[in-house]
PDB file of C-alpha atoms in Angstrom:
ATOM      1  CA  UNK U   1      -4.440  14.792 -22.193  1.00  0.00           C
ATOM      2  CA  UNK U   2      -1.378  13.958 -20.123  1.00  0.00           C
ATOM      3  CA  UNK U   3      -1.106  15.209 -16.544  1.00  0.00           C
ATOM      4  CA  UNK U   4       1.139  18.196 -15.916  1.00  0.00           C
ATOM      5  CA  UNK U   5       4.732  17.109 -15.599  1.00  0.00           C
ATOM      6  CA  UNK U   6       7.695  18.572 -13.824  1.00  0.00           C
ATOM      7  CA  UNK U   7      10.698  19.367 -15.976  1.00  0.00           C
ATOM      8  CA  UNK U   8      13.375  16.679 -15.809  1.00  0.00           C
ATOM      9  CA  UNK U   9      16.964  17.857 -15.520  1.00  0.00           C
ATOM     10  CA  UNK U  10      19.425  15.794 -17.494  1.00  0.00           C
ATOM     11  CA  UNK U  11      22.886  16.072 -15.974  1.00  0.00           C
ATOM     12  CA  UNK U  12      25.887  14.830 -17.913  1.00  0.00           C
ATOM     13  CA  UNK U  13      28.193  15.015 -14.892  1.00  0.00           C
ATOM     14  CA  UNK U  14      26.907  14.617 -11.345  1.00  0.00           C
ATOM     15  CA  UNK U  15      30.046  15.584  -9.482  1.00  0.00           C
ATOM     16  CA  UNK U  16      29.163  19.232  -8.834  1.00  0.00           C
ATOM     17  CA  UNK U  17      25.499  19.616  -9.786  1.00  0.00           C
ATOM     18  CA  UNK U  18      22.770  19.606  -7.132  1.00  0.00           C
ATOM     19  CA  UNK U  19      20.492  16.589  -7.471  1.00  0.00           C
ATOM     20  CA  UNK U  20      16.796  16.966  -6.721  1.00  0.00           C
ATOM     21  CA  UNK U  21      13.870  14.584  -7.138  1.00  0.00           C
ATOM     22  CA  UNK U  22      13.069  14.363 -10.841  1.00  0.00           C
ATOM     23  CA  UNK U  23      16.697  14.465 -11.921  1.00  0.00           C
ATOM     24  CA  UNK U  24      18.015  12.019 -14.494  1.00  0.00           C
ATOM     25  CA  UNK U  25      21.724  11.508 -15.025  1.00  0.00           C
ATOM     26  CA  UNK U  26      23.052  10.367 -18.400  1.00  0.00           C
ATOM     27  CA  UNK U  27      26.546   9.169 -19.172  1.00  0.00           C
ATOM     28  CA  UNK U  28      26.026   7.837 -22.670  1.00  0.00           C
ATOM     29  CA  UNK U  29      27.409  11.054 -24.206  1.00  0.00           C
ATOM     30  CA  UNK U  30      30.150  11.646 -21.644  1.00  0.00           C
ATOM     31  CA  UNK U  31      32.354   8.585 -22.114  1.00  0.00           C
ATOM     32  CA  UNK U  32      34.136   7.284 -25.172  1.00  0.00           C
ATOM     33  CA  UNK U  33      32.856   3.749 -24.570  1.00  0.00           C
ATOM     34  CA  UNK U  34      29.846   2.200 -22.890  1.00  0.00           C
ATOM     35  CA  UNK U  35      31.592  -0.192 -20.523  1.00  0.00           C
ATOM     36  CA  UNK U  36      29.766   0.328 -17.222  1.00  0.00           C
ATOM     37  CA  UNK U  37      26.613  -1.442 -16.134  1.00  0.00           C
ATOM     38  CA  UNK U  38      24.412   1.670 -16.293  1.00  0.00           C
ATOM     39  CA  UNK U  39      23.992   4.327 -18.950  1.00  0.00           C
ATOM     40  CA  UNK U  40      22.134   6.579 -16.561  1.00  0.00           C
ATOM     41  CA  UNK U  41      20.233   6.962 -13.326  1.00  0.00           C
ATOM     42  CA  UNK U  42      16.835   8.481 -12.597  1.00  0.00           C
ATOM     43  CA  UNK U  43      15.301   9.704  -9.354  1.00  0.00           C
ATOM     44  CA  UNK U  44      11.519  10.094  -9.770  1.00  0.00           C
ATOM     45  CA  UNK U  45       9.635  12.298  -7.307  1.00  0.00           C
ATOM     46  CA  UNK U  46       6.719   9.898  -6.774  1.00  0.00           C
ATOM     47  CA  UNK U  47       5.285   6.511  -7.787  1.00  0.00           C
ATOM     48  CA  UNK U  48       2.850   8.200 -10.188  1.00  0.00           C
ATOM     49  CA  UNK U  49       4.180   6.698 -13.408  1.00  0.00           C
ATOM     50  CA  UNK U  50       2.311   8.817 -15.940  1.00  0.00           C
ATOM     51  CA  UNK U  51       3.488  12.147 -14.563  1.00  0.00           C
ATOM     52  CA  UNK U  52       7.017  11.015 -13.742  1.00  0.00           C
ATOM     53  CA  UNK U  53       7.795   8.988 -16.861  1.00  0.00           C
ATOM     54  CA  UNK U  54       6.258  11.479 -19.283  1.00  0.00           C
ATOM     55  CA  UNK U  55       8.723  14.182 -18.252  1.00  0.00           C
ATOM     56  CA  UNK U  56      11.679  11.809 -18.413  1.00  0.00           C
ATOM     57  CA  UNK U  57      10.751  10.430 -21.838  1.00  0.00           C
ATOM     58  CA  UNK U  58      10.276  13.939 -23.223  1.00  0.00           C
ATOM     59  CA  UNK U  59      13.772  14.894 -22.020  1.00  0.00           C
ATOM     60  CA  UNK U  60      15.316  11.654 -23.317  1.00  0.00           C
ATOM     61  CA  UNK U  61      13.581  12.001 -26.692  1.00  0.00           C
ATOM     62  CA  UNK U  62      15.084  15.471 -27.062  1.00  0.00           C
ATOM     63  CA  UNK U  63      18.529  13.972 -26.386  1.00  0.00           C
ATOM     64  CA  UNK U  64      18.275  10.555 -28.077  1.00  0.00           C
ATOM     65  CA  UNK U  65      15.531  10.847 -30.664  1.00  0.00           C
ATOM     66  CA  UNK U  66      12.315   8.789 -30.738  1.00  0.00           C
ATOM     67  CA  UNK U  67      12.086   5.978 -28.206  1.00  0.00           C
ATOM     68  CA  UNK U  68      10.370   2.664 -28.919  1.00  0.00           C
ATOM     69  CA  UNK U  69       9.793   1.178 -25.470  1.00  0.00           C
ATOM     70  CA  UNK U  70      10.545   1.287 -21.768  1.00  0.00           C
ATOM     71  CA  UNK U  71      10.858  -1.709 -19.460  1.00  0.00           C
ATOM     72  CA  UNK U  72       9.866  -1.181 -15.827  1.00  0.00           C
ATOM     73  CA  UNK U  73       9.174  -3.176 -12.675  1.00  0.00           C
ATOM     74  CA  UNK U  74       5.425  -3.160 -11.926  1.00  0.00           C
ATOM     75  CA  UNK U  75       5.914  -3.265  -8.152  1.00  0.00           C
ATOM     76  CA  UNK U  76       7.657   0.131  -8.153  1.00  0.00           C
ATOM     77  CA  UNK U  77       4.768   2.107  -9.657  1.00  0.00           C
ATOM     78  CA  UNK U  78       1.127   2.998  -9.107  1.00  0.00           C
ATOM     79  CA  UNK U  79      -0.707   1.951 -12.243  1.00  0.00           C
ATOM     80  CA  UNK U  80       0.646   0.095 -15.235  1.00  0.00           C
ATOM     81  CA  UNK U  81      -0.303   1.656 -18.572  1.00  0.00           C
ATOM     82  CA  UNK U  82       0.702  -0.178 -21.727  1.00  0.00           C
ATOM     83  CA  UNK U  83       1.998   2.954 -23.433  1.00  0.00           C
ATOM     84  CA  UNK U  84       2.521   6.710 -23.188  1.00  0.00           C
ATOM     85  CA  UNK U  85       2.586   9.319 -25.909  1.00  0.00           C
ATOM     86  CA  UNK U  86       5.705  11.498 -26.070  1.00  0.00           C
ATOM     87  CA  UNK U  87       5.692  14.374 -28.535  1.00  0.00           C
ATOM     88  CA  UNK U  88       2.955  12.638 -30.528  1.00  0.00           C
ATOM     89  CA  UNK U  89       4.902   9.346 -30.662  1.00  0.00           C
ATOM     90  CA  UNK U  90       3.701   6.229 -28.829  1.00  0.00           C
ATOM     91  CA  UNK U  91       6.226   4.616 -26.463  1.00  0.00           C
ATOM     92  CA  UNK U  92       5.362   1.077 -25.381  1.00  0.00           C
ATOM     93  CA  UNK U  93       5.774   0.172 -21.703  1.00  0.00           C
ATOM     94  CA  UNK U  94       6.760  -3.390 -20.857  1.00  0.00           C
ATOM     95  CA  UNK U  95       6.219  -4.625 -17.315  1.00  0.00           C
ATOM     96  CA  UNK U  96       8.064  -7.216 -15.257  1.00  0.00           C
ATOM     97  CA  UNK U  97       8.168  -8.276 -11.629  1.00  0.00           C
ATOM     98  CA  UNK U  98      11.924  -8.495 -11.126  1.00  0.00           C
ATOM     99  CA  UNK U  99      12.182  -5.855  -8.370  1.00  0.00           C
ATOM    100  CA  UNK U 100      15.670  -4.753  -9.382  1.00  0.00           C
ATOM    101  CA  UNK U 101      15.350  -0.929  -9.463  1.00  0.00           C
ATOM    102  CA  UNK U 102      16.243  -0.697 -13.132  1.00  0.00           C
ATOM    103  CA  UNK U 103      14.637   0.683 -16.264  1.00  0.00           C
ATOM    104  CA  UNK U 104      15.498  -0.246 -19.854  1.00  0.00           C
ATOM    105  CA  UNK U 105      14.913   2.381 -22.529  1.00  0.00           C
ATOM    106  CA  UNK U 106      14.957   1.158 -26.125  1.00  0.00           C
ATOM    107  CA  UNK U 107      15.630   3.377 -29.119  1.00  0.00           C
ATOM    108  CA  UNK U 108      15.055   1.698 -32.457  1.00  0.00           C
ATOM    109  CA  UNK U 109      15.113  -2.085 -32.540  1.00  0.00           C
ATOM    110  CA  UNK U 110      18.264  -2.879 -30.584  1.00  0.00           C
ATOM    111  CA  UNK U 111      19.725   0.233 -28.936  1.00  0.00           C
ATOM    112  CA  UNK U 112      19.166  -0.296 -25.194  1.00  0.00           C
ATOM    113  CA  UNK U 113      20.018   2.073 -22.352  1.00  0.00           C
ATOM    114  CA  UNK U 114      19.966   0.780 -18.775  1.00  0.00           C
ATOM    115  CA  UNK U 115      19.069   3.149 -15.947  1.00  0.00           C
ATOM    116  CA  UNK U 116      19.286   2.739 -12.198  1.00  0.00           C
ATOM    117  CA  UNK U 117      15.991   3.941 -10.696  1.00  0.00           C
ATOM    118  CA  UNK U 118      16.434   5.643  -7.332  1.00  0.00           C
ATOM    119  CA  UNK U 119      13.332   5.002  -5.223  1.00  0.00           C
ATOM    120  CA  UNK U 120      11.111   8.062  -4.653  1.00  0.00           C
ATOM    121  CA  UNK U 121      11.420   9.258  -1.079  1.00  0.00           C
ATOM    122  CA  UNK U 122      15.174   8.621  -0.905  1.00  0.00           C
ATOM    123  CA  UNK U 123      17.158  11.379   0.791  1.00  0.00           C
ATOM    124  CA  UNK U 124      19.219  13.776  -1.300  1.00  0.00           C
ATOM    125  CA  UNK U 125      22.620  12.537  -0.072  1.00  0.00           C
ATOM    126  CA  UNK U 126      22.063   8.832  -0.729  1.00  0.00           C
ATOM    127  CA  UNK U 127      20.299   9.559  -4.060  1.00  0.00           C
ATOM    128  CA  UNK U 128      23.220  11.695  -5.264  1.00  0.00           C
ATOM    129  CA  UNK U 129      25.771   9.095  -4.171  1.00  0.00           C
ATOM    130  CA  UNK U 130      23.868   6.276  -5.924  1.00  0.00           C
ATOM    131  CA  UNK U 131      23.544   8.293  -9.140  1.00  0.00           C
ATOM    132  CA  UNK U 132      27.246   9.145  -9.176  1.00  0.00           C
ATOM    133  CA  UNK U 133      28.205   5.519  -8.520  1.00  0.00           C
ATOM    134  CA  UNK U 134      25.837   4.184 -11.205  1.00  0.00           C
ATOM    135  CA  UNK U 135      27.219   6.321 -14.017  1.00  0.00           C
ATOM    136  CA  UNK U 136      30.926   5.913 -13.277  1.00  0.00           C
ATOM    137  CA  UNK U 137      32.793   4.495 -16.249  1.00  0.00           C
ATOM    138  CA  UNK U 138      33.634   0.811 -15.707  1.00  0.00           C
ATOM    139  CA  UNK U 139      31.087   0.489 -12.872  1.00  0.00           C
ATOM    140  CA  UNK U 140      30.104  -3.171 -12.708  1.00  0.00           C
ATOM    141  CA  UNK U 141      27.938  -3.041  -9.571  1.00  0.00           C
ATOM    142  CA  UNK U 142      24.303  -4.128  -9.744  1.00  0.00           C
ATOM    143  CA  UNK U 143      21.464  -1.829  -8.724  1.00  0.00           C
ATOM    144  CA  UNK U 144      21.085  -3.780  -5.488  1.00  0.00           C
ATOM    145  CA  UNK U 145      24.766  -3.301  -4.608  1.00  0.00           C
ATOM    146  CA  UNK U 146      24.710   0.396  -5.471  1.00  0.00           C
ATOM    147  CA  UNK U 147      21.646   1.012  -3.328  1.00  0.00           C
ATOM    148  CA  UNK U 148      23.122  -0.952  -0.424  1.00  0.00           C
ATOM    149  CA  UNK U 149      26.508   0.789  -0.719  1.00  0.00           C
ATOM    150  CA  UNK U 150      24.845   4.202  -0.602  1.00  0.00           C
ATOM    151  CA  UNK U 151      22.613   3.335   2.363  1.00  0.00           C
ATOM    152  CA  UNK U 152      19.327   3.062   0.495  1.00  0.00           C
ATOM    153  CA  UNK U 153      17.381   0.282   2.189  1.00  0.00           C
ATOM    154  CA  UNK U 154      13.985  -1.365   1.715  1.00  0.00           C
ATOM    155  CA  UNK U 155      12.711   0.681   4.687  1.00  0.00           C
ATOM    156  CA  UNK U 156      13.568   3.880   2.772  1.00  0.00           C
ATOM    157  CA  UNK U 157      11.426   2.704  -0.110  1.00  0.00           C
ATOM    158  CA  UNK U 158       8.219   2.303   1.896  1.00  0.00           C
ATOM    159  CA  UNK U 159       5.670   5.059   2.494  1.00  0.00           C
ATOM    160  CA  UNK U 160       6.493   6.753  -0.808  1.00  0.00           C
ATOM    161  CA  UNK U 161       4.026   9.419  -1.932  1.00  0.00           C
ATOM    162  CA  UNK U 162       1.812   8.388  -4.833  1.00  0.00           C
ATOM    163  CA  UNK U 163       1.831  11.827  -6.394  1.00  0.00           C
ATOM    164  CA  UNK U 164       2.997  15.309  -5.570  1.00  0.00           C
ATOM    165  CA  UNK U 165       1.259  18.436  -6.850  1.00  0.00           C
ATOM    166  CA  UNK U 166       4.201  20.578  -5.727  1.00  0.00           C
ATOM    167  CA  UNK U 167       7.903  20.158  -5.225  1.00  0.00           C
ATOM    168  CA  UNK U 168       8.691  18.116  -2.088  1.00  0.00           C
ATOM    169  CA  UNK U 169      10.298  19.859   0.854  1.00  0.00           C
ATOM    170  CA  UNK U 170      13.755  18.356   1.141  1.00  0.00           C
TER     171      UNK U 170
END
């Protein structure tokens, strides 16, 4: 049995919507071409991968169809399962140690979507700014540059809660 998950809000346009921890922003349906670096951005609440990723994958599956795998950086998460089940379908999780605040979601054999991952514990203002910047059409900035440009530093990424039974007070 999977742990209880928080609903993930998928926002197609971040310009006027409030962004809270657990929000994922998608641009793959909102532009005529996929020319920017990122297809989306995700701001997990905590480092508890099973509860955070399960909600996101459920929301993405509803939007994109069945997903085959997810690539994540092991240093960003507590625990490293090899797979999760989403709506009865197994999604493989691949791990790396690149430390680049990105996530690759694969649908089918070759359809890849790249997400900027906003570190849990980031303030609302910087998280919103980073998400907006990441999904702008023709954005060519790396995750590192986006985080730096929006004031998200390594110090912000420390002391992140492992899990949260309730919504954080922000």
